[in-house]
Coordinates of C-alpha atoms and ligand atoms in Angstrom, one line a residue:
M1 CA 22.2 -9.4 17.2
P2 CA 23.8 -6.6 19.2
F3 CA 21.8 -3.7 17.8
R4 CA 18.4 -3.4 18.0
T5 CA 16.3 -3.1 15.5
R6 CA 12.6 -2.4 16.9
R7 CA 13.1 1.1 16.4
L8 CA 13.1 2.7 13.0
G9 CA 15.5 5.6 13.3
A10 CA 18.0 6.2 10.5
A11 CA 20.7 5.4 12.7
T12 CA 19.3 2.1 14.0
L13 CA 18.7 1.0 10.4
A14 CA 22.4 2.1 9.3
L15 CA 24.0 0.2 12.1
T16 CA 22.0 -3.1 12.4
A17 CA 22.5 -3.3 8.4
L18 CA 26.0 -2.8 8.5
A19 CA 26.1 -5.3 11.7
G20 CA 23.8 -8.2 10.0
F21 CA 25.2 -7.6 6.3
T22 CA 28.9 -7.7 7.4
V23 CA 28.8 -10.5 9.9
S24 CA 27.5 -12.4 7.1
L25 CA 28.5 -11.3 4.0
L26 CA 31.7 -9.7 4.7
S27 CA 33.4 -11.5 7.4
A28 CA 35.4 -13.9 4.7
Q29 CA 36.6 -10.6 3.1
P30 CA 38.8 -8.7 5.6
A31 CA 38.1 -4.9 6.4
A32 CA 40.8 -2.9 4.4
A33 CA 44.0 -1.9 5.9
A34 CA 43.7 1.2 8.1
D35 CA 39.8 1.4 8.3
P36 CA 38.6 3.3 11.0
L37 CA 37.9 1.4 14.1
R38 CA 34.2 1.5 14.0
T39 CA 34.6 -0.1 10.1
L40 CA 36.5 -3.1 11.9
A41 CA 33.9 -3.2 14.9
A42 CA 31.0 -3.3 12.6
A43 CA 32.6 -6.1 10.6
K44 CA 33.2 -8.2 13.6
G45 CA 28.9 -7.2 14.9
K46 CA 30.4 -5.2 17.3
F47 CA 30.3 -1.9 18.5
I48 CA 33.6 0.4 19.8
G49 CA 32.4 3.2 21.8
T50 CA 34.2 6.6 23.3
A51 CA 33.0 8.6 26.2
V52 CA 32.3 12.2 24.8
A53 CA 32.8 15.5 26.9
T54 CA 30.6 18.1 25.8
S55 CA 33.5 21.2 25.7
P56 CA 35.8 19.6 23.5
L57 CA 32.9 18.4 21.3
A58 CA 31.6 21.8 20.8
N59 CA 35.0 23.5 20.2
E60 CA 37.3 21.1 18.8
T61 CA 37.2 20.2 15.5
A62 CA 40.1 17.5 16.0
Y63 CA 38.2 16.0 18.4
R64 CA 34.9 15.8 16.6
T65 CA 36.8 14.6 13.9
I66 CA 38.2 11.6 15.4
A67 CA 35.1 10.5 17.5
A68 CA 33.0 10.5 14.6
R69 CA 35.2 9.0 12.2
E70 CA 36.4 6.0 14.9
F71 CA 33.5 5.3 17.0
N72 CA 29.8 3.8 16.4
Q73 CA 29.2 4.3 19.8
V74 CA 29.4 7.2 22.3
T75 CA 28.6 7.6 26.1
A76 CA 28.2 10.9 27.5
E77 CA 31.0 11.3 30.1
N78 CA 29.0 13.3 32.5
A79 CA 26.4 15.2 30.6
M80 CA 23.5 12.5 31.6
K81 CA 24.4 12.0 35.1
W82 CA 21.9 13.4 37.9
D83 CA 23.9 16.8 38.7
A84 CA 23.5 17.4 34.8
T85 CA 20.2 16.6 34.0
E86 CA 18.0 17.4 37.8
P87 CA 20.5 19.9 39.6
S88 CA 17.6 21.3 41.6
D89 CA 14.3 19.0 42.5
N90 CA 12.0 18.4 39.1
Q91 CA 14.3 21.0 36.9
Y92 CA 15.5 19.3 34.2
N93 CA 18.1 20.2 32.0
F94 CA 18.8 18.5 29.0
I95 CA 21.2 20.9 26.9
G96 CA 24.5 18.4 27.3
A97 CA 22.8 15.5 26.7
D98 CA 20.8 16.3 23.8
Q99 CA 24.5 17.7 22.3
V100 CA 25.8 14.5 22.8
V101 CA 22.8 12.4 21.1
A102 CA 22.6 15.0 18.2
F103 CA 26.2 14.6 17.7
A104 CA 25.6 10.6 18.0
Q105 CA 22.6 11.0 15.3
A106 CA 24.8 12.7 12.7
N107 CA 27.3 10.6 12.8
N108 CA 25.2 6.9 12.8
Q109 CA 26.5 6.2 16.2
I110 CA 24.3 4.5 19.1
V111 CA 24.3 5.9 22.4
H112 CA 24.6 4.2 26.0
G113 CA 22.7 6.6 28.7
H114 CA 25.0 7.1 31.9
T115 CA 23.8 7.0 34.6
L116 CA 20.4 7.3 36.4
V117 CA 21.1 6.1 39.8
W118 CA 24.9 6.5 41.2
H119 CA 26.0 8.1 45.1
S120 CA 28.3 10.3 43.0
Q121 CA 27.6 13.5 40.7
T122 CA 24.1 13.4 42.5
P123 CA 23.0 16.8 44.3
S124 CA 22.5 16.9 47.6
W125 CA 19.2 17.9 47.6
V126 CA 19.0 14.1 46.5
Q127 CA 20.6 12.8 49.2
S128 CA 19.1 14.5 52.5
L129 CA 15.5 13.3 51.4
S130 CA 13.2 11.3 53.6
A131 CA 13.1 7.4 52.1
T132 CA 9.8 8.1 50.8
A133 CA 10.6 11.4 49.1
M134 CA 14.0 9.6 48.0
K135 CA 12.3 7.0 46.4
A136 CA 9.8 9.4 44.8
A137 CA 12.3 11.7 43.5
M138 CA 14.2 8.4 42.1
L139 CA 11.3 7.0 40.0
D140 CA 10.5 10.4 38.9
H141 CA 14.3 11.2 37.5
I142 CA 14.2 7.9 35.8
A143 CA 10.6 8.4 34.2
T144 CA 11.7 11.8 32.9
V145 CA 15.1 11.6 31.8
V146 CA 14.6 7.9 30.1
G147 CA 11.3 9.2 28.8
H148 CA 13.4 12.2 27.3
F149 CA 14.9 9.6 24.9
A150 CA 12.4 7.1 24.6
N151 CA 11.6 7.6 21.2
N152 CA 15.0 8.5 20.1
S153 CA 16.3 5.5 18.1
A154 CA 20.0 6.6 18.6
V155 CA 19.9 5.7 22.7
Q156 CA 19.3 2.3 22.9
S157 CA 20.8 1.6 26.6
W158 CA 21.0 3.0 30.0
D159 CA 23.2 2.2 33.4
V160 CA 20.5 2.1 35.7
V161 CA 22.4 1.6 38.7
N162 CA 26.0 2.4 38.7
E163 CA 28.7 1.0 41.5
V164 CA 26.2 -0.5 44.2
F165 CA 29.0 -3.0 45.6
D166 CA 32.0 -2.7 47.7
E167 CA 35.0 -4.4 47.4
S168 CA 34.2 -7.2 49.4
G169 CA 31.1 -8.0 47.8
G170 CA 28.5 -6.4 50.0
Y171 CA 26.2 -3.4 49.3
R172 CA 28.3 0.2 49.2
T173 CA 26.8 1.8 52.1
S174 CA 25.5 4.9 49.8
F175 CA 22.9 7.3 50.8
W176 CA 20.5 5.4 48.7
Y177 CA 21.4 2.2 50.3
N178 CA 21.2 3.8 53.8
T179 CA 18.2 5.3 53.3
L180 CA 16.0 2.7 50.9
G181 CA 17.8 -0.6 51.6
S182 CA 18.7 -2.6 48.3
S183 CA 15.4 -2.8 46.9
F184 CA 16.1 0.8 45.4
I185 CA 18.1 -1.5 42.6
A186 CA 15.0 -3.5 41.6
D187 CA 12.9 -0.3 41.6
A188 CA 14.9 1.4 39.4
F189 CA 15.3 -1.5 36.8
R190 CA 10.9 -1.7 36.8
A191 CA 11.1 2.2 36.5
A192 CA 13.5 2.2 33.7
R193 CA 11.7 -0.6 31.6
A194 CA 8.0 1.4 32.4
A195 CA 9.8 4.3 30.8
D196 CA 11.3 2.7 27.7
P197 CA 10.3 -0.5 27.0
D198 CA 13.0 -1.1 24.5
A199 CA 16.0 -0.1 26.2
K200 CA 18.6 -2.4 27.1
L201 CA 18.6 -1.9 30.7
C202 CA 22.5 -2.5 32.7
I203 CA 23.9 -2.5 35.8
N204 CA 27.6 -1.2 35.8
D205 CA 30.7 -1.5 38.2
Y206 CA 34.2 -1.2 38.4
N207 CA 36.7 -4.2 39.8
V208 CA 34.3 -6.8 38.6
E209 CA 36.1 -7.7 34.8
G210 CA 37.4 -11.0 36.2
I211 CA 36.3 -13.2 38.8
N212 CA 36.3 -12.1 42.5
A213 CA 34.2 -11.4 45.4
K214 CA 32.5 -8.0 44.0
S215 CA 31.6 -9.8 40.6
T216 CA 30.3 -13.0 42.5
A217 CA 28.1 -10.4 44.1
M218 CA 27.1 -8.9 41.2
Y219 CA 26.5 -12.1 39.6
N220 CA 24.3 -13.4 42.7
L221 CA 22.4 -10.1 42.2
V222 CA 21.7 -10.3 38.7
S223 CA 20.6 -13.7 39.2
T224 CA 18.5 -12.7 41.7
L225 CA 16.6 -9.9 40.2
K226 CA 16.5 -12.4 36.9
S227 CA 14.8 -14.9 39.2
Q228 CA 12.3 -12.4 40.8
G229 CA 11.2 -11.0 36.9
V230 CA 13.1 -7.9 37.5
P231 CA 14.1 -6.5 33.9
I232 CA 17.6 -6.5 33.7
D233 CA 19.4 -7.0 30.0
C234 CA 23.0 -6.4 30.7
V235 CA 26.1 -5.9 33.0
G236 CA 28.8 -3.1 32.5
F237 CA 32.2 -3.9 33.3
Q238 CA 33.8 -0.4 33.5
S239 CA 37.5 -1.5 33.1
H240 CA 39.3 1.3 34.3
L241 CA 42.5 -0.7 34.4
A242 CA 46.1 0.0 35.5
T243 CA 49.5 -1.4 34.3
Q244 CA 50.7 -1.9 37.8
Y245 CA 47.8 -3.8 39.4
G246 CA 47.8 -6.6 36.1
F247 CA 45.2 -7.9 34.1
P248 CA 42.1 -9.2 36.1
G249 CA 41.9 -13.0 36.3
Q250 CA 39.4 -14.9 34.3
V251 CA 37.9 -12.3 32.2
T252 CA 36.8 -14.8 29.9
E253 CA 35.1 -17.2 32.5
N254 CA 33.7 -14.3 34.2
V255 CA 31.7 -12.9 30.8
A256 CA 30.6 -16.6 30.2
R257 CA 29.2 -17.1 33.6
F258 CA 27.4 -13.7 33.2
A259 CA 26.1 -14.2 29.5
A260 CA 24.4 -17.7 31.0
L261 CA 22.3 -15.8 33.2
G262 CA 21.0 -14.2 29.9
V263 CA 22.4 -11.0 29.9
Q264 CA 24.7 -8.9 27.6
V265 CA 28.2 -8.2 29.3
R266 CA 29.6 -4.8 28.0
F267 CA 32.8 -3.4 28.6
T268 CA 32.0 0.1 29.4
E269 CA 34.6 2.5 30.9
L270 CA 37.8 0.7 29.5
D271 CA 40.9 2.8 29.6
V272 CA 44.6 1.5 31.0
R273 CA 46.3 4.0 32.9
I274 CA 50.1 4.0 33.8
V275 CA 52.4 5.6 36.8
L276 CA 54.0 8.5 35.1
P277 CA 56.9 8.4 33.6
A278 CA 55.8 5.2 31.1
D279 CA 58.4 3.1 30.5
A280 CA 58.8 1.1 27.4
T281 CA 57.6 -1.9 29.4
E282 CA 54.5 -0.4 30.6
I283 CA 53.6 0.8 26.9
T284 CA 53.5 -2.9 25.9
T285 CA 51.6 -3.8 29.1
Q286 CA 49.0 -1.5 28.3
N287 CA 48.5 -2.3 24.4
Q288 CA 48.2 -6.2 25.8
Y289 CA 45.3 -4.9 28.2
Y290 CA 43.6 -3.2 25.4
T291 CA 44.2 -6.1 23.3
N292 CA 42.8 -8.5 25.9
I293 CA 39.8 -6.6 26.8
I294 CA 38.8 -6.2 22.8
N295 CA 39.3 -10.3 22.6
A296 CA 37.1 -11.1 25.5
C297 CA 34.4 -9.4 23.7
L298 CA 35.2 -10.8 20.4
A299 CA 35.0 -14.1 22.6
S300 CA 31.4 -14.0 23.5
T301 CA 28.2 -13.3 21.5
A302 CA 26.8 -11.8 24.7
C303 CA 29.2 -8.7 24.2
P304 CA 27.6 -6.3 21.9
G305 CA 30.8 -4.1 22.3
V306 CA 33.3 -2.1 24.1
T307 CA 33.6 1.5 25.1
I308 CA 36.4 3.7 26.2
W309 CA 36.3 6.0 28.4
G310 CA 37.7 8.8 25.8
F311 CA 40.4 8.7 23.2
T312 CA 42.4 11.3 24.0
D313 CA 45.1 11.6 26.8
K314 CA 44.2 15.5 26.3
Y315 CA 40.8 14.8 27.8
S316 CA 41.0 11.9 30.5
W317 CA 39.6 11.7 34.1
V318 CA 42.6 9.8 35.0
P319 CA 45.5 12.5 35.9
D320 CA 42.4 14.3 38.0
T321 CA 41.6 11.1 40.2
F322 CA 44.7 9.1 40.4
P323 CA 47.5 11.6 40.9
S324 CA 50.9 11.2 38.9
E325 CA 49.2 8.4 36.9
G326 CA 47.9 9.4 33.0
Q327 CA 48.8 8.2 29.4
A328 CA 45.7 5.7 29.5
L329 CA 43.9 6.5 26.3
I330 CA 44.5 5.7 22.6
Y331 CA 45.5 8.9 21.2
D332 CA 48.3 11.4 23.1
A333 CA 47.0 14.7 23.8
S334 CA 48.0 16.2 20.3
Y335 CA 45.7 13.3 18.9
N336 CA 48.3 11.2 17.6
A337 CA 47.3 7.5 17.6
K338 CA 49.2 5.8 19.6
A339 CA 50.1 2.1 19.7
D340 CA 47.0 1.5 21.9
Y341 CA 45.3 2.5 18.9
T342 CA 47.1 -0.2 16.9
A343 CA 46.7 -2.9 19.2
I344 CA 43.1 -2.7 19.0
A345 CA 42.6 -2.3 15.2
T346 CA 45.0 -5.5 14.9
A347 CA 42.7 -7.2 17.5
L348 CA 39.7 -6.3 15.7
G349 CA 40.9 -7.8 12.8
G350 CA 42.6 -4.7 10.9
T351 CA 46.3 -4.8 9.6
P352 CA 46.9 -0.7 9.9
S353 CA 50.7 -1.5 9.9
G354 CA 50.4 -2.9 6.5
D355 CA 49.4 0.2 4.9
T356 CA 52.6 1.8 3.3
T357 CA 50.8 4.5 0.8
A358 CA 51.9 7.6 1.6
P359 CA 49.2 10.5 1.0
S360 CA 50.0 13.0 -1.9
A361 CA 51.9 16.3 -1.2
P362 CA 50.2 19.1 -0.4
T363 CA 49.7 21.6 -3.3
N364 CA 49.4 25.5 -3.5
L365 CA 50.7 26.7 -0.2
T366 CA 50.2 30.3 0.2
A367 CA 51.1 32.5 3.4
S368 CA 48.6 35.5 4.3
G369 CA 47.8 38.0 6.9
T370 CA 51.8 38.3 7.7
T371 CA 52.7 40.8 10.8
S372 CA 55.6 41.7 11.6
S373 CA 55.1 38.4 14.5
G374 CA 53.0 35.6 12.4
T375 CA 51.8 34.7 9.4
T376 CA 48.9 32.6 8.3
L377 CA 49.6 29.4 6.1
S378 CA 46.8 27.5 3.8
W379 CA 47.4 24.8 1.2
T380 CA 45.2 22.5 -0.8
A381 CA 44.4 19.0 0.8
S382 CA 46.4 15.9 0.4
T383 CA 44.7 12.8 -0.8
D384 CA 45.4 9.1 0.4
N385 CA 44.3 5.8 0.1
T386 CA 42.8 5.5 3.4
A387 CA 42.5 9.1 5.0
V388 CA 44.5 12.2 5.7
T389 CA 44.8 12.5 9.6
G390 CA 46.8 15.6 9.5
Y391 CA 49.7 18.0 8.4
D392 CA 53.4 18.9 9.5
I393 CA 54.1 22.5 9.2
L394 CA 58.2 22.7 8.5
R395 CA 60.0 26.0 9.0
A396 CA 63.6 27.3 7.9
P397 CA 65.0 30.2 8.8
G398 CA 66.0 33.0 5.9
A399 CA 65.7 33.6 2.5
S400 CA 68.1 30.5 1.6
G401 CA 69.9 27.8 3.3
G402 CA 69.3 26.7 6.9
T403 CA 67.5 23.5 7.9
F404 CA 63.5 22.9 7.6
A405 CA 62.3 21.6 11.2
V406 CA 58.8 21.0 12.2
V407 CA 57.1 23.9 14.1
G408 CA 53.6 22.9 14.1
S409 CA 50.7 20.6 13.0
S410 CA 47.4 20.6 11.7
T411 CA 44.1 18.6 11.3
S412 CA 42.6 21.2 8.8
T413 CA 44.1 22.9 5.6
S414 CA 45.6 25.9 7.2
Y415 CA 48.0 26.9 10.0
A416 CA 48.7 30.1 12.2
D417 CA 52.4 30.3 12.7
S418 CA 53.6 33.0 15.6
G419 CA 56.5 33.8 17.5
L420 CA 58.3 35.5 14.3
S421 CA 61.1 38.4 14.4
A422 CA 60.3 41.6 12.6
S423 CA 62.0 42.1 9.2
S424 CA 63.1 38.8 8.9
T425 CA 62.6 36.1 6.1
Y426 CA 61.0 32.6 6.9
R427 CA 60.3 29.7 4.1
Y428 CA 57.6 27.2 4.5
Q429 CA 56.6 23.7 3.8
V430 CA 53.8 21.2 4.5
R431 CA 53.6 17.8 4.5
A432 CA 50.6 15.1 5.0
K433 CA 50.1 12.2 7.5
D434 CA 47.9 9.2 7.4
A435 CA 46.9 6.7 10.4
A436 CA 49.8 4.5 9.5
G437 CA 52.1 7.0 10.1
N438 CA 53.1 7.2 6.2
L439 CA 54.3 10.9 5.3
S440 CA 54.0 12.8 2.0
A441 CA 56.6 14.3 0.1
V442 CA 56.8 18.2 1.4
S443 CA 54.8 20.9 -0.6
A444 CA 56.7 23.4 -2.6
T445 CA 58.3 26.0 -0.8
V446 CA 56.8 29.7 0.5
S447 CA 58.6 32.2 1.4
V448 CA 57.6 35.3 3.8
T449 CA 59.1 38.3 5.0
T450 CA 57.8 39.9 8.1
P451 CA 57.4 43.8 8.0
A452 CA 58.9 45.9 10.3
G453 CA 57.2 46.3 14.0
G454 CA 58.1 49.3 15.2
G455 CA 57.5 53.3 14.4
G456 CA 54.4 52.7 12.4
P457 CA 51.0 51.1 13.3
G458 CA 51.1 47.9 14.9
G459 CA 49.3 44.6 13.1
C460 CA 46.7 42.8 15.3
S461 CA 45.2 39.5 15.1
A462 CA 41.9 38.1 16.2
V463 CA 40.9 34.7 17.1
G464 CA 37.2 33.4 18.0
T465 CA 36.4 30.8 20.2
T466 CA 32.9 28.9 20.5
Q467 CA 32.3 28.5 23.9
T468 CA 28.9 27.3 23.9
Q469 CA 26.2 26.3 21.2
W470 CA 22.7 24.8 21.6
Q471 CA 20.2 24.2 18.7
G472 CA 19.1 28.1 18.3
G473 CA 21.9 29.9 18.9
Y474 CA 25.8 30.0 20.6
V475 CA 28.2 32.1 22.3
I476 CA 31.8 33.4 20.9
Q477 CA 33.9 34.2 23.9
P478 CA 36.6 35.0 24.4
V479 CA 37.5 36.4 20.3
T480 CA 41.0 37.2 21.7
V481 CA 42.7 40.3 20.2
T482 CA 46.3 40.4 19.9
N483 CA 48.6 43.5 19.1
T484 CA 51.2 41.7 16.7
G485 CA 53.2 44.5 16.0
S486 CA 56.1 45.8 18.1
G487 CA 54.8 48.9 18.9
Q488 CA 51.5 50.2 21.1
I489 CA 48.0 50.4 19.3
T490 CA 45.3 52.7 20.2
S491 CA 42.2 51.2 18.8
W492 CA 41.7 48.1 16.8
T493 CA 39.0 46.8 14.5
V494 CA 38.0 43.2 14.0
T495 CA 35.4 42.1 10.7
F496 CA 33.7 38.7 10.5
T497 CA 31.5 37.0 8.5
L498 CA 27.8 36.0 9.7
P499 CA 26.2 32.9 8.4
A500 CA 23.1 33.7 6.5
G501 CA 20.1 33.7 9.0
H502 CA 22.0 34.4 12.0
T503 CA 21.7 37.7 14.2
I504 CA 23.3 38.9 17.1
T505 CA 21.7 39.1 20.4
G506 CA 24.0 40.7 22.6
S507 CA 28.0 41.8 22.5
W508 CA 30.2 42.9 25.4
N509 CA 33.6 44.6 25.6
A510 CA 33.4 45.9 21.6
V511 CA 30.6 48.0 19.6
L512 CA 29.4 45.8 17.1
T513 CA 27.7 47.0 13.9
V514 CA 26.2 44.6 11.2
S515 CA 26.3 45.1 7.3
G516 CA 24.6 42.2 5.2
Q517 CA 26.4 39.1 6.6
T518 CA 29.6 41.7 7.5
V519 CA 30.2 42.1 11.2
T520 CA 32.4 44.7 12.4
A521 CA 33.6 44.9 16.3
K522 CA 35.5 48.3 17.2
N523 CA 37.4 48.2 20.6
A524 CA 35.3 49.9 23.8
N525 CA 36.8 53.4 24.9
Y526 CA 38.7 51.4 27.6
N527 CA 40.3 48.4 26.0
G528 CA 41.9 50.1 22.4
T529 CA 45.0 50.5 24.0
L530 CA 47.3 47.4 23.6
G531 CA 51.6 47.3 23.7
A532 CA 53.1 45.0 21.7
G533 CA 52.5 41.7 21.8
A534 CA 49.2 42.2 24.5
S535 CA 45.8 41.0 24.2
T536 CA 42.4 42.0 24.9
S537 CA 39.0 39.7 24.0
F538 CA 35.6 40.6 23.5
G539 CA 32.4 38.4 22.9
F540 CA 28.9 37.9 21.7
Q541 CA 26.1 35.9 21.3
V542 CA 23.9 34.9 17.9
A543 CA 20.4 33.6 17.3
R544 CA 20.3 31.0 14.3
P545 CA 17.7 29.4 12.7
T546 CA 17.1 25.8 14.4
S547 CA 19.0 22.8 12.9
N548 CA 22.0 25.5 11.6
T549 CA 25.2 24.7 12.8
A550 CA 27.0 27.2 10.9
L551 CA 29.3 29.5 12.8
P552 CA 31.0 32.8 11.8
S553 CA 34.3 32.8 9.9
G554 CA 37.1 34.4 8.5
Y555 CA 38.1 36.9 11.8
A556 CA 40.7 40.3 10.4
C557 CA 41.7 42.6 12.6
A558 CA 43.4 46.1 11.9
A559 CA 45.0 48.0 14.4
S560 CA 46.1 52.0 14.4
Ligands
XIL601 C1 34.2 10.4 35.6 C2 34.3 11.3 34.7 O1 35.2 10.5 33.7 C3 34.9 12.6 35.0 O2 35.0 13.7 34.2 C4 33.9 13.0 36.2 O3 34.8 14.0 37.0 C5 33.7 11.9 37.2 O4 33.4 10.8 37.1 N1 33.0 5.3 36.9 C6 32.2 5.8 36.3 C7 32.0 7.5 35.4 O5 31.0 5.5 36.0 O6 30.8 7.8 35.5 C8 33.3 8.1 36.5 O7 33.8 8.9 35.0 C9 34.7 7.2 36.0 C10 34.3 6.2 37.3

């Protein structure tokens, strides 16, 4: 049974029911074409997960949409590590960790806690402690972090220790090992079990996917810990793969030998990087590696699921860590599903390429807020037999003739186009696309003529960015104000709508007044003058009722 049943939270029940019923009732009936990965995985009794980063989770709709739609498990990429949760001795901070868990709960996803005891991303104050103090700090950290989530039904497992071996199978000579010897490992597992008797407790490492000296050392350690009664439930194979190094040997046999010890085997941080530029052969190899890992998990009842280390190449640790390597994930940097996505879906039993039904054409295309250099398009959503994944925006120059070309894409039903010339006419069309790549017919055409740029007062635009949010509030920073005309402006006024019950608690670089739900932000005395095309910004902080997640909307700008 891949999902725990002992806790009665809604997320657990939903997933448990899904896994239980689909395995017994639906496996004879394949999941529908172009089902999201989580539906396909659940039909096999598995989870498919992703690591999530807190910044795009707070700031990018496309990121949130895909993370919620495609995955039924998440791991915090960094937010649960020691440097995030206990940066100073006994000063705990769960803002990022709670954000990830709240997202998971809102989307019926289970959470894997990563990671409690690791030599990396651990503050220096820990590293310099004496043996007695270091052990006490470790036990306190585990008790507090695991304890924080112990009654949360979504958080079901932990990486208790991470990367304790070196490549030859000896213990890594980390500050943990050098100060405490190998006994810190068993101590850590016992402390985690005491803090949450229900959680699955894992040891996690890289280069342990196949049978080799390192994975054999891990096997021997798990075997010893088991024989000593140390509470260990799972091993994590990180699975940071690279096409230039080949696929690890004997993965299936390796899974089987750990399963025989009575522990789960999870693929915890899967990605497949390529030395750039990637050629077609490398991409085929990459597709195959993704397929192989999914198949290895499907082949063993000891494997509850696979977690990919992120999903979009826009946010991957690979280029930062392995210079000149990249394209390791299953969506490209513009959130388009790659062939790796199809490979995983196919391995999970889906037939996404068999879906040939195109979405309906978008309707009611309108343009508004046209300035001398830009315009904002809005339309009514298309429908699809599975799901519309986005829209292409096409533009042609002039009132007639010319060719329509794609100038951008959007995952919502609006798009702000920029870079237009003053006193010019453009025509726009929009078309919808789905996960299988089917394109709708184009919408009706809307025509836009930009005003003259010089002479009179210029236009301006305002775009607000959510910098951070927490249960009781948020910071909008920057609100970028741009002179969209071709002449200088000397003042600007931005208006926007504040959700009911929200109150402004601070602002900077603008003078704010509030009337009902409308906020008016006028430039400060030092940032009203903007040359053509120039930008400035202001920001503000808001308090909102707990459990209210609304944000301001309808930013509009007027200039003189
Ligand atoms: C990485 C994150 O992806 C990066 O954002 C961070 O800067 C460094 O750590 N093994 C692990 C993960 O267990 O925690 C690492 O994550 C990748 C390697």
